[in-house]
XYZ file of C-alpha atoms in Angstrom:
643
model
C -111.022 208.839 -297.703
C -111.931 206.099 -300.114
C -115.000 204.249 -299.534
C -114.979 200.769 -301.694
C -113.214 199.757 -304.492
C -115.108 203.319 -306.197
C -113.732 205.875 -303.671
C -110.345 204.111 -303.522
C -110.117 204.812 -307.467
C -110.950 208.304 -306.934
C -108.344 208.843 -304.313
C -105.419 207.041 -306.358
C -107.435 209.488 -309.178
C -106.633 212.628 -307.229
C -103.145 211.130 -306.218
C -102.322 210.662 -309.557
C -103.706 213.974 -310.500
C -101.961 216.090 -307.802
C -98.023 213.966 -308.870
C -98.911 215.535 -312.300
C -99.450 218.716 -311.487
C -96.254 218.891 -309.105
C -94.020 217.593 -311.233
C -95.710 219.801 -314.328
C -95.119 222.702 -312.108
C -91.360 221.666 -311.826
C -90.989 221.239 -315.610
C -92.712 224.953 -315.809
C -89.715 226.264 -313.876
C -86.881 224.695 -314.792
C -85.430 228.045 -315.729
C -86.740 230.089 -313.331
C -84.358 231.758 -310.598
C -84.358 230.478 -307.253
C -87.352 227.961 -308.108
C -86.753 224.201 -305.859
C -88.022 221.085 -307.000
C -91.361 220.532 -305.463
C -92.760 216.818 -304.831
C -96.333 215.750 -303.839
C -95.775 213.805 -299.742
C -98.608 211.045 -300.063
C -99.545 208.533 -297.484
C -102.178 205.490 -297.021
C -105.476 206.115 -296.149
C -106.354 204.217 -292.198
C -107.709 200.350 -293.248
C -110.914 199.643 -292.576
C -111.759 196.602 -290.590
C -113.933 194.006 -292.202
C -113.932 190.754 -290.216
C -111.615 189.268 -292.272
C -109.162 192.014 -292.141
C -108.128 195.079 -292.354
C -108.410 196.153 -296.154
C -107.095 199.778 -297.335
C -109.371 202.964 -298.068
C -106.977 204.175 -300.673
C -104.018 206.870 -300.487
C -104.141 210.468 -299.152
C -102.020 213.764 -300.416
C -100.769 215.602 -297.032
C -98.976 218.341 -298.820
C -96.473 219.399 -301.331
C -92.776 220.027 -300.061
C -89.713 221.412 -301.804
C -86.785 220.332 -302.039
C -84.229 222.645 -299.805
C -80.922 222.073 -297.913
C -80.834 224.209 -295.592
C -76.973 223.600 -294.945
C -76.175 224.019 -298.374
C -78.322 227.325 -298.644
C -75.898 228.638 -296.128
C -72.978 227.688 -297.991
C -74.445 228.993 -301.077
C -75.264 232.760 -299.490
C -71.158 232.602 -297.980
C -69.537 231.532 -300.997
C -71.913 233.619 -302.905
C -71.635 237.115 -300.717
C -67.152 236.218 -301.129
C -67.302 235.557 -304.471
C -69.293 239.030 -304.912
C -66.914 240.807 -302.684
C -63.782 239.803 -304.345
C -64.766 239.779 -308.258
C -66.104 243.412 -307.766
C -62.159 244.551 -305.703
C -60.329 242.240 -308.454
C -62.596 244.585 -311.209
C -61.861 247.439 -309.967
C -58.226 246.925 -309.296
C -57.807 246.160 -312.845
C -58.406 249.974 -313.664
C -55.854 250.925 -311.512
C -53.302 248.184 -312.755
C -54.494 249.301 -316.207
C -53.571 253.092 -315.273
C -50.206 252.815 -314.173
C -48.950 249.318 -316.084
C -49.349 251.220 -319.486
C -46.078 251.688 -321.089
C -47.138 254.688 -322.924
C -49.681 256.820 -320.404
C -47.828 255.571 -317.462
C -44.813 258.301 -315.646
C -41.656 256.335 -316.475
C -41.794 257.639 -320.220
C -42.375 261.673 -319.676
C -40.195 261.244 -316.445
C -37.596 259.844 -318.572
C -38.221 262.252 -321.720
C -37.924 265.318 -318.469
C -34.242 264.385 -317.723
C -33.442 263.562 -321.190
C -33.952 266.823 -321.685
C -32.161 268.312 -318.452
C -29.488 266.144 -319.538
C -29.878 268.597 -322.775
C -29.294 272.008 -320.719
C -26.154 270.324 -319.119
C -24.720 269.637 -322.741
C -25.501 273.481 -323.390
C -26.078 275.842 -320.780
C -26.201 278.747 -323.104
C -28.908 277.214 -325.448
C -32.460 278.756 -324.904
C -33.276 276.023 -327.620
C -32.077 273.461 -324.634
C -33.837 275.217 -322.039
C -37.436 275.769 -323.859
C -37.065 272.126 -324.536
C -36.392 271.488 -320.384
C -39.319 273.646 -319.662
C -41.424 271.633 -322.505
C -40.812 268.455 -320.597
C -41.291 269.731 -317.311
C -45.099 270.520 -318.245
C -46.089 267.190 -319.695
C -44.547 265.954 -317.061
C -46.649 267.901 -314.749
C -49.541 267.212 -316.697
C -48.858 263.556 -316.914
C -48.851 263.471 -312.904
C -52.216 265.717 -312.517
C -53.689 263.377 -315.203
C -53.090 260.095 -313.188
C -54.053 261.932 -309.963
C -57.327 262.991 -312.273
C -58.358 259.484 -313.048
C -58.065 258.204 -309.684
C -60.210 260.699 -308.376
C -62.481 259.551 -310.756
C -62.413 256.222 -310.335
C -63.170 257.334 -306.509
C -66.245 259.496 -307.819
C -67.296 256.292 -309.400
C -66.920 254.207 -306.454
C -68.852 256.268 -304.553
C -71.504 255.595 -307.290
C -71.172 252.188 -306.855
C -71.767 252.585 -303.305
C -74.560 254.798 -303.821
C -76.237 251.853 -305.915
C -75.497 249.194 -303.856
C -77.069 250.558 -300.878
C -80.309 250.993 -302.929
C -80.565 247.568 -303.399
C -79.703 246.360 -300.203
C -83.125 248.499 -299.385
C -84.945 247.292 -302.318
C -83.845 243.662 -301.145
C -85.446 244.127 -297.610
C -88.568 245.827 -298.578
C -89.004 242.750 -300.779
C -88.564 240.426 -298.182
C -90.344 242.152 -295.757
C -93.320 242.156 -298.250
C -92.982 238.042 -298.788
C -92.725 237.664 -294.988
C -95.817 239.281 -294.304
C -97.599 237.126 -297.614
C -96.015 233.441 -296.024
C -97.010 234.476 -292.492
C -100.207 235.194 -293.902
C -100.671 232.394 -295.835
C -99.287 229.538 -293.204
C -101.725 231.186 -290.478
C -104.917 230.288 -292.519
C -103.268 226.738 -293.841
C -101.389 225.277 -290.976
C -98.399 222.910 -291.854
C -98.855 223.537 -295.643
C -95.520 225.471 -296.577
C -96.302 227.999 -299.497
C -93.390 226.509 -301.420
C -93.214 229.257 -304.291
C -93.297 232.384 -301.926
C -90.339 230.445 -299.844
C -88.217 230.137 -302.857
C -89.035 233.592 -303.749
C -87.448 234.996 -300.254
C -84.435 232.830 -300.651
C -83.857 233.661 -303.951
C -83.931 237.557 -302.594
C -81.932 236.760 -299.702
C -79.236 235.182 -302.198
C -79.091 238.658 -304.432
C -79.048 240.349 -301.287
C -75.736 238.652 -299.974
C -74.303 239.619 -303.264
C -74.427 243.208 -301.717
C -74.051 242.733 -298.321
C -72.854 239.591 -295.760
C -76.103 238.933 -294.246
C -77.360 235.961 -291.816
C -80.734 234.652 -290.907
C -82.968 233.478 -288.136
C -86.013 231.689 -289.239
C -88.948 232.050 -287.209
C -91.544 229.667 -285.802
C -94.244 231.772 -287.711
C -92.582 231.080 -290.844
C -90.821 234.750 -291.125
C -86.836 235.293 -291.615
C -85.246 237.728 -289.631
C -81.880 239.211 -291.774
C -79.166 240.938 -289.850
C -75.949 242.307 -291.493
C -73.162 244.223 -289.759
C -72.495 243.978 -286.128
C -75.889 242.180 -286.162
C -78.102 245.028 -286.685
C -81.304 244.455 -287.957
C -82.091 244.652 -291.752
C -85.585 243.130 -291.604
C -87.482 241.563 -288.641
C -91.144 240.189 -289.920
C -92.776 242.824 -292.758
C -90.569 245.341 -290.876
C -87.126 247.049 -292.096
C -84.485 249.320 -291.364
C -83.001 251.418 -293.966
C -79.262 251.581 -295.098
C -77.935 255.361 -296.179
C -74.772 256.499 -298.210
C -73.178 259.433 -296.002
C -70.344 261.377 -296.500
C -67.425 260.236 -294.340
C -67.510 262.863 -291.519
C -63.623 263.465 -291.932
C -63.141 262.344 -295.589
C -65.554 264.312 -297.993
C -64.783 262.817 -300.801
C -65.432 259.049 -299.523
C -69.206 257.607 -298.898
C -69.890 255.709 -295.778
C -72.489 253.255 -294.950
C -74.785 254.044 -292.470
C -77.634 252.497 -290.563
C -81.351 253.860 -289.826
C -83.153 252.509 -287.214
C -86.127 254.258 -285.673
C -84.867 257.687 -286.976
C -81.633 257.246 -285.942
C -78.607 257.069 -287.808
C -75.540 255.400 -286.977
C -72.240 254.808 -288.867
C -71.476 251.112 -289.594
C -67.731 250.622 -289.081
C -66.203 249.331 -292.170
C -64.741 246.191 -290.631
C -68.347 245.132 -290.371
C -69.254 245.423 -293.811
C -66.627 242.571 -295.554
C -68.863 240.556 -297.905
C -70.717 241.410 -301.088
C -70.114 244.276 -303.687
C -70.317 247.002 -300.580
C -68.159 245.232 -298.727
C -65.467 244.993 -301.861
C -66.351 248.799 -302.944
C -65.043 250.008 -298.956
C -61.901 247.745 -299.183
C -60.869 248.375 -302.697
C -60.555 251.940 -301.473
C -59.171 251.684 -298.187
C -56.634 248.724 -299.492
C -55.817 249.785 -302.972
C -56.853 253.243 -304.417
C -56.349 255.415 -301.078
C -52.873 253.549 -301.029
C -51.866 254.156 -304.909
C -53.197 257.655 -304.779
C -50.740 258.636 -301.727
C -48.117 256.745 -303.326
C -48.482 258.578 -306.168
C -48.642 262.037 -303.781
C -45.510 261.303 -302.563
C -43.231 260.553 -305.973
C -44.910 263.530 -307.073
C -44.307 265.998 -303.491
C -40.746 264.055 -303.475
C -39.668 265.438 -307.271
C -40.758 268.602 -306.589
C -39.122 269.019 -303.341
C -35.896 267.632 -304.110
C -35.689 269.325 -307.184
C -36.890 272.633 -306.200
C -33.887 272.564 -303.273
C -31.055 271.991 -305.784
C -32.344 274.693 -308.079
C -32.427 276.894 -305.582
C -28.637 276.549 -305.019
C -28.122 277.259 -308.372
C -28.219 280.665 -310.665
C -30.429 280.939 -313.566
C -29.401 282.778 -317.405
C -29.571 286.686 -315.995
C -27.132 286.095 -313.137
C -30.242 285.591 -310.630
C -30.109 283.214 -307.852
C -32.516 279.917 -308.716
C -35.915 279.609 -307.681
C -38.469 276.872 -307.064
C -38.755 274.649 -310.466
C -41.882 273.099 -309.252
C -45.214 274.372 -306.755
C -47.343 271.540 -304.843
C -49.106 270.982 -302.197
C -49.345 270.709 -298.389
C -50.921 268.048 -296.318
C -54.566 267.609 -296.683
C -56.229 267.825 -292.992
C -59.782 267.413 -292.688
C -61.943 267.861 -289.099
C -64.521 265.439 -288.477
C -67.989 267.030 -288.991
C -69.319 265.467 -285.604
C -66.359 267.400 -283.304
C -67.751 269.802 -280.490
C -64.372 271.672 -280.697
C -63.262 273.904 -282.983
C -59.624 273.968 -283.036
C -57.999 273.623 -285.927
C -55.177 271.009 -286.778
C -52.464 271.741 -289.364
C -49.909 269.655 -290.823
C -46.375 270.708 -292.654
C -44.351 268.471 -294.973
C -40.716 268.476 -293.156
C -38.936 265.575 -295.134
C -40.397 264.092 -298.094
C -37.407 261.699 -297.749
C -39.467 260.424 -295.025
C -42.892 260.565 -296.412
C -44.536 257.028 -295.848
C -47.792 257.349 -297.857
C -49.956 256.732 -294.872
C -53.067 258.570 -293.345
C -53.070 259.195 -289.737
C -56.404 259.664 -287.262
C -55.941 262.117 -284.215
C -58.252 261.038 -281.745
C -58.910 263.283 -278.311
C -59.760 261.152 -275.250
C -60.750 263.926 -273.329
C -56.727 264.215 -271.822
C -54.751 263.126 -275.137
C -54.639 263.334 -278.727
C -53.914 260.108 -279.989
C -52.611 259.202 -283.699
C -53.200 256.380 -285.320
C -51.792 254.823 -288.340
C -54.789 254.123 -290.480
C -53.189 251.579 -292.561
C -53.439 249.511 -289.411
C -54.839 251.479 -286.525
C -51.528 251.237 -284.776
C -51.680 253.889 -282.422
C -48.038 256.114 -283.278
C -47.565 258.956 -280.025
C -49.852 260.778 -278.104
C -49.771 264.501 -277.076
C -51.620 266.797 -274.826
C -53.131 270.066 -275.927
C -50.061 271.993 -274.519
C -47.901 269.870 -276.484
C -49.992 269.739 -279.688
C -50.206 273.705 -279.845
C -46.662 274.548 -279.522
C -46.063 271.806 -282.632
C -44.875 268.472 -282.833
C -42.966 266.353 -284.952
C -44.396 263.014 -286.140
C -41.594 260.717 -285.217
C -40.571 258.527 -288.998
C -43.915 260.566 -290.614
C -41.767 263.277 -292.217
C -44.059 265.570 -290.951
C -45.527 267.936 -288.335
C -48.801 268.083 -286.646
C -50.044 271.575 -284.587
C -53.367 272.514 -283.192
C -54.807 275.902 -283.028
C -57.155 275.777 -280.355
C -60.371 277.867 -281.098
C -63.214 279.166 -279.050
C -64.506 275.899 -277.630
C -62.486 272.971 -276.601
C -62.449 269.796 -278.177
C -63.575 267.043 -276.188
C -63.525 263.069 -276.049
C -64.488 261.695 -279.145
C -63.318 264.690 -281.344
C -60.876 263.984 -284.508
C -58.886 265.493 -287.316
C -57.981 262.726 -290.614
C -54.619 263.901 -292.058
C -53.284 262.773 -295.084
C -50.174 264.069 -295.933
C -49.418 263.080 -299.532
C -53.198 262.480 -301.254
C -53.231 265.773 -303.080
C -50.027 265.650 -304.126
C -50.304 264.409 -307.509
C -53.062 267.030 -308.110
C -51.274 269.860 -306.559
C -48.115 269.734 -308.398
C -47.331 272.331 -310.861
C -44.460 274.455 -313.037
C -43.071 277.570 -311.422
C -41.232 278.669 -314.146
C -41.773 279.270 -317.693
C -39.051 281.402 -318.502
C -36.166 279.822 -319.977
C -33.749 281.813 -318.813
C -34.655 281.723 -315.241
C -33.036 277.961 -315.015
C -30.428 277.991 -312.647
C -28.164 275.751 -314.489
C -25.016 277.156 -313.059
C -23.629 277.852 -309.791
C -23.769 280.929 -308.316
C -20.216 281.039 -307.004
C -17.114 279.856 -308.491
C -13.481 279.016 -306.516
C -10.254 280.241 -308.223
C -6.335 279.584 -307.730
C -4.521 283.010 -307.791
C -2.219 282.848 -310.888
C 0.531 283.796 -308.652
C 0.627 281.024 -306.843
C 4.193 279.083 -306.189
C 3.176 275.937 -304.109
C 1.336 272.664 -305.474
C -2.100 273.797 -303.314
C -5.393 273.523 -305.853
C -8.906 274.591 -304.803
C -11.554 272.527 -305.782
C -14.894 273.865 -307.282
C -17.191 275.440 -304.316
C -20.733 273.985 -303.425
C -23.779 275.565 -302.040
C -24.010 273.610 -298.906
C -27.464 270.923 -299.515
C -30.675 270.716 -297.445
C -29.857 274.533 -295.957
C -31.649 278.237 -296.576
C -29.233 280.231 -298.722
C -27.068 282.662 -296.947
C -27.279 286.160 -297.305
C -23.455 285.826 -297.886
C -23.169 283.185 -300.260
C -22.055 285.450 -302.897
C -19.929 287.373 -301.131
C -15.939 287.319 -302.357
C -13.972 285.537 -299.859
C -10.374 285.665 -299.997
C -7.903 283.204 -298.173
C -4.196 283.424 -297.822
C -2.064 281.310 -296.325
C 0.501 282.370 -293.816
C 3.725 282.022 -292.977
C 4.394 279.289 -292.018
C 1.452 277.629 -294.085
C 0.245 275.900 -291.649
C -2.323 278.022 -291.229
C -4.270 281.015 -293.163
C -6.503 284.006 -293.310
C -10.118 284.534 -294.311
C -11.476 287.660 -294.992
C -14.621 289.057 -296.649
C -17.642 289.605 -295.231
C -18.888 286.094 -293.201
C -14.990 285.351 -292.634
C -13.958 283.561 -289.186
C -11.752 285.682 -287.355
C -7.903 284.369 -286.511
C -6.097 282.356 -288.662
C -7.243 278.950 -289.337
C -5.599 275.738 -289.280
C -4.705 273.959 -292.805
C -5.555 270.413 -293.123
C -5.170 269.146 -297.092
C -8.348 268.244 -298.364
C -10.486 269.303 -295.619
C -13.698 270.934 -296.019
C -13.730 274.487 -295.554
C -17.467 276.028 -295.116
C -18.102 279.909 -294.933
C -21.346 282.046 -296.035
C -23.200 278.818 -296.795
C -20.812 276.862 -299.549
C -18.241 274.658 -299.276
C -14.590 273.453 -300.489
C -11.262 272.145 -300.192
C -7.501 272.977 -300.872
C -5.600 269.986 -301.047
C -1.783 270.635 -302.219
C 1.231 272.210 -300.948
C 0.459 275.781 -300.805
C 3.400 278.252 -299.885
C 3.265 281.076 -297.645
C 1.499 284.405 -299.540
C -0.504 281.420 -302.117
C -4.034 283.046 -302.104
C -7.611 280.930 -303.299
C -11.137 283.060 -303.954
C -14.386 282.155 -303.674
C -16.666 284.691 -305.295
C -19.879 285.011 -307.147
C -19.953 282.912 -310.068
C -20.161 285.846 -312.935
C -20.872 285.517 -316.649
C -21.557 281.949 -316.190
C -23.907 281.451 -319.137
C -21.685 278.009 -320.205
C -21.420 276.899 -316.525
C -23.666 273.648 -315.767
C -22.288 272.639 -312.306
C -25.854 273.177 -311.127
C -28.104 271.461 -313.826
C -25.243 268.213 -313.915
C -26.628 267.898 -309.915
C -30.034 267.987 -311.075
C -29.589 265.524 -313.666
C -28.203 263.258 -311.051
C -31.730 263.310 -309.080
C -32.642 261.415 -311.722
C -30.389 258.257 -310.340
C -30.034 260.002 -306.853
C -32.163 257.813 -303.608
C -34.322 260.564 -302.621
C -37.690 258.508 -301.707
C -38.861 255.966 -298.987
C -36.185 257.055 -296.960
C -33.873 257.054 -299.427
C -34.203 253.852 -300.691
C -35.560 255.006 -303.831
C -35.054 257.202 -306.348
C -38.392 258.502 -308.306
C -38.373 255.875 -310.746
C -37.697 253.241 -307.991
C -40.590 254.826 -306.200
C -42.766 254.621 -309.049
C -41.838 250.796 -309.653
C -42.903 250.188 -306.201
C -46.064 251.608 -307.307
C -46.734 249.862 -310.149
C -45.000 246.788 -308.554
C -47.840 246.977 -305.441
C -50.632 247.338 -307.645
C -49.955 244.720 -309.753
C -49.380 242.398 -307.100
C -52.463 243.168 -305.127
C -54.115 242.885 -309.104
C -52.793 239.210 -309.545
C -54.059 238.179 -305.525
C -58.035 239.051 -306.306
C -57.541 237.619 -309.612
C -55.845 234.437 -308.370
C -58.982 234.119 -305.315
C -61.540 235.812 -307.207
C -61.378 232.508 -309.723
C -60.824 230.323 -306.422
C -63.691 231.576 -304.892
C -65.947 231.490 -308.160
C -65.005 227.686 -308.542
C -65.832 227.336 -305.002
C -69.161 229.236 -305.348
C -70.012 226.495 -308.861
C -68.943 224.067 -306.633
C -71.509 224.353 -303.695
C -74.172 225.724 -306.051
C -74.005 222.322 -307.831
C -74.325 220.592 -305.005
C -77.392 222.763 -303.395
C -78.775 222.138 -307.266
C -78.429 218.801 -306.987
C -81.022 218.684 -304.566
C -83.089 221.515 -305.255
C -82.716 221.912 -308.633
C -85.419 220.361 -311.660
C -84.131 217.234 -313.566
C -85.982 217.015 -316.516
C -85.267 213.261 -316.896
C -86.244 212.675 -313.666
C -89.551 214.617 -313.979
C -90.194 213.060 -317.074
C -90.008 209.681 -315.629
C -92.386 211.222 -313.033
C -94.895 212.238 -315.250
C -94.890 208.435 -316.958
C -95.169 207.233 -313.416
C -98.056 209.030 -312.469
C -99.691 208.897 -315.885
C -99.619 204.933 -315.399
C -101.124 205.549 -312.398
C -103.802 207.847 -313.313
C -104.916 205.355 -315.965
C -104.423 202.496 -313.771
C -106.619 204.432 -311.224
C -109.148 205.103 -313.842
C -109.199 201.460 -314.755
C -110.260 200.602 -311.532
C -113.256 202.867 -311.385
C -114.247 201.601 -314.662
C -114.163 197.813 -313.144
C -115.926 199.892 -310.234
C -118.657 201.213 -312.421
C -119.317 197.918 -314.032
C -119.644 195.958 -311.341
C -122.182 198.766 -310.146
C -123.869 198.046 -313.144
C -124.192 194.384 -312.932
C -125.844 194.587 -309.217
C -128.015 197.032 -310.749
C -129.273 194.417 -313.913
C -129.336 191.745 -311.145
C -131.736 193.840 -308.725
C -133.962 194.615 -312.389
């Protein structure tokens, strides 16, 4: 407090003095991270009563505050935790768009280059030249789908890093602010009411790179610490204490990380739902939204190709007279059980119709009575089945597949689970049967004739291996049928024949050992037709035209699609999902410069406006030292007078 017109200049003195510093300290870290504007709070010292009035003791420095909106702090960390979330999906997306947009690494051109050249064998059964160049195809093909399969599981291995990293510094983060919680609780203990402005800033500046990891929220508390929670509302840090944050494998995917939370020495899984904002939050749904769905996609095209391919070359006969084998190997369902169950039955999964294949994963979840499966694209829960049930097999109703459980040596019980994923290896799995030229089964292995001493009109078209059945044992049988008299009817016989005579309808199908034809016509009593197997049929292509055809034929997505179609699909989801995160990743930057201007323009160092500070309080410093100088001198006058 100022005493006279002398101590009222030293307390303007010291006013003046502490404006300068503040706003020098602003001006000192203009560029620094996180830093808020700080500003001196000064008030009038209590007037002194002098008989003729109350006259002022000078002015008094309470404390120094910074400038903070809390409100828009908040709005900062939410913008600031989506804006991290999405840029890191929309940046990662763009490798996958990247993988399967390119005209030249992409499938359409080697799936398109494989049929040109099966298209090649049907121009010329006969040429080897044809057929090496068939086979050629097949293999880059093959190679082309392993190789896109490859970098996805790459860019999974690399997520995983990513996940890996970012869980590091979500620890790093709270130790941090632990520390500075224990330093301001400190600090405001031994200097009531006087904020330690710097160390504040600090912590928020932390909790702001923090929410670029993680969503987080905050409860301040009346000691001055911050209490962050994430998830469900677990606790991250609570005073100078924290809990730790661990990358685990996925206990029924081990190829995925999981995100889990240690408390006390124990660990529990954080669901994924909880964890939305911030790069970890983008990392889990980039994989669950777009990789794990492009990788099964892919799976399917490439289990689809080979199955549909494989089942017309096997109706076929190759070079040496052979019947046709499988053109392509590849995988089976991929089923996982969780590492927590008590139980261990097994679970196993068959492919039944790739047709039907939708490129999902589905959870079976035991209650303790049922086995429940879920769609995991949206946990929609799909049919239930009880252990009886599930071990005598059971068809996934729309799935295209099966499910069965081998029960083992101790029962599962509530809570145990089995992930399968029916088409994720499939574009890894995939691979060329044959090498061997000559074992293409370009023709067919039978072949229909019209005796040459026929006398009525009747003609027998070409016999077909009947589709989507196991060869017969017969199918290559001779089979000779003669019509009676009256025609109206006629006689099989050969091995596999139907007994009696059968009834003649023009043009109707007539099915024995496995193929199938027709007679349409005229025929005369005694006209005989022979279906036999289809010898020295090197120039015969009726098998390799069929498999051309695939090429144009619906066999995917439930026959909606043929592979190409199935592959635009691809390319057409990932692109679109590309174009959405790029589309809100720049609405939510914008958003994120927007708010951060306007916390800035509160908390953030104007260097006009602190150099008009520093001229303010300079006057005032030499206006304060002017009046100790008039101080002084009148001091020295009293003393001349007293001499």
């Amino acid at each position: 407090m100022g005493t006279g017109i002398y101590g009222i200049g030293v307390s303007a003195l010291r006013a003046a003095q502490a404006g300068i510093a503040a706003t020098s300290h602003n001006i000192a870290n203009v560029n620094t991270p996180g830093y808020s504007r700080q500003e001196i709070i000064q008030t009038a010292e209590q007037p002194q009563n002098t008989g003729a009035g109350y006259f002022g003791q000078g002015a008094d420095v309470t404390t120094v505050l910074r400038r903070y909106d809390q409100f828009l702090g908040a709005q900062v960390l939410e913008a600031q935790t989506q804006s991290s979330n999405l840029n890191s999906r929309y940046e990662l997306s763009q490798q996958l768009s990247n993988l399967f947009g390119d005209s030249s690494g992409g499938l359409t051109p080697t799936l398109q280059d494989f049929f040109n050249n099966v298209n090649g064998v049907a121009n010329a059964p006969e040429s080897v030249a044809a057929r090496q160049g068939m086979i050629g195809s097949a293999q880059s093909l093959v190679n082309r789908l392993q190789a896109l399969d490859q970098r996805m599981t790459q860019i999974r291995d690399g997520l995983n890093g990513q996940i890996q990293n970012s869980v590091a510094s979500v620890n790093s983060y709270a130790k941090q602010i632990a520390s500075l919680n224990e330093n301001i609780v400190q600090l405001q203990s031994q200097s009531p009411g006087q904020p330690p402005n710097d160390l504040l800033d600090q912590r928020d500046q932390l909790i702001n790179q923090l929410s670029q990891e993680i969503r987080v929220s905050t409860v301040k508390q009346p000691d001055g610490s911050v209490d962050v929670f994430i998830g469900n509302g677990q606790s991250l840090v609570v005073g100078n204490r924290t809990s730790t944050l661990q990358a685990v494998s996925s206990t029924t995917d081990p190829t995925a990380l999981e995100v889990a939370y240690l408390n006390n020495g124990n660990l529990s899984r954080i669901q994924q739902s909880a964890l939305q904002g911030g790069n970890l939050g983008g990392y889990l749904s980039f994989r669950q939204n777009e990789l794990d769905p492009a990788q099964n996609a892919l799976g399917r095209i490439a289990l689809g190709l080979a199955d549909t391919f494989n089942q017309q070359h096997q109706q076929g006969m190759d070079l040496k007279g052979a019947l046709g084998g499988a053109f392509f190997s590849s995988g089976v369902p991929r089923v996982t059980s969780s590492t927590s169950n008590v139980g261990d039955g097994v679970l196993a999964s068959t492919i039944t119709s790739t047709t039907a294949l939708t490129g999902h994963d589905y959870s079976v979840q035991f209650d303790g009575a049922l086995y429940n499966v879920y769609d995991t694209s949206n946990n929609t829960l799909m049919q239930s089945f009880t252990s009886a049930q599930l071990a005598a097999g059971q068809t996934l109703t729309g799935t295209g597949i099966t499910l069965q459980l081998t029960p083992g040596m101790v029962a599962n019980v509530a809570g145990d689970s089995f992930l399968v994923r029916p088409t994720v290896a499939g574009g890894g799995s995939i691979a060329l049967s044959i090498t061997d030229p000559n074992k293409i089964a370009a023709a067919s292995p039978i072949r229909s004739n019209t005796s040459s001493g026929n006398v009525g009109t009747g003609v027998i078209a070409a016999a077909t291996v009947v589709p989507g059945l196991p060869l017969d044992a017969n199918l290559q049988q001779p089979i000779t049928i003669t019509f009676d008299n009256p025609p109206t009817t006629y006689t099989v016989t050969g091995t596999g024949a139907p007994a009696g005579p059968q009834v003649y309808t023009a043009g109707a199908a007539i099915t024995i050992n496995g193929w199938t034809t027709q007679i349409s016509g005229t025929p005369v009593a005694g006209d005989v037709f022979t279906v036999a197997a289809n010898t020295n049929a090197t120039t015969d292509g009726t098998n390799i035209l069929k498999l051309a055809q695939l090429q144009t034929t619906n066999t995917m997505v439930n026959g909606t699609a043929s592979y190409q179609g199935a592959y635009g699909q691809l390319i057409s989801q990932v692109g679109t999902q590309t174009r959405e995160l790029e589309v809100t990743s720049k609405a939510q930057t914008s958003m994120l410069a927007q708010v951060t201007r306007s916390f800035q323009a509160v908390s953030g160092v104007n260097l006009d406006e602190e150099a008009a500070n520093l001229l303010k309080y300079q006057q005032a410093y030499q206006a304060a030292a002017k009046a100790m100088s008039i101080a002084n001198n009148m001091f020295d006058t009293l003393l001349q007078l007293g001499g």
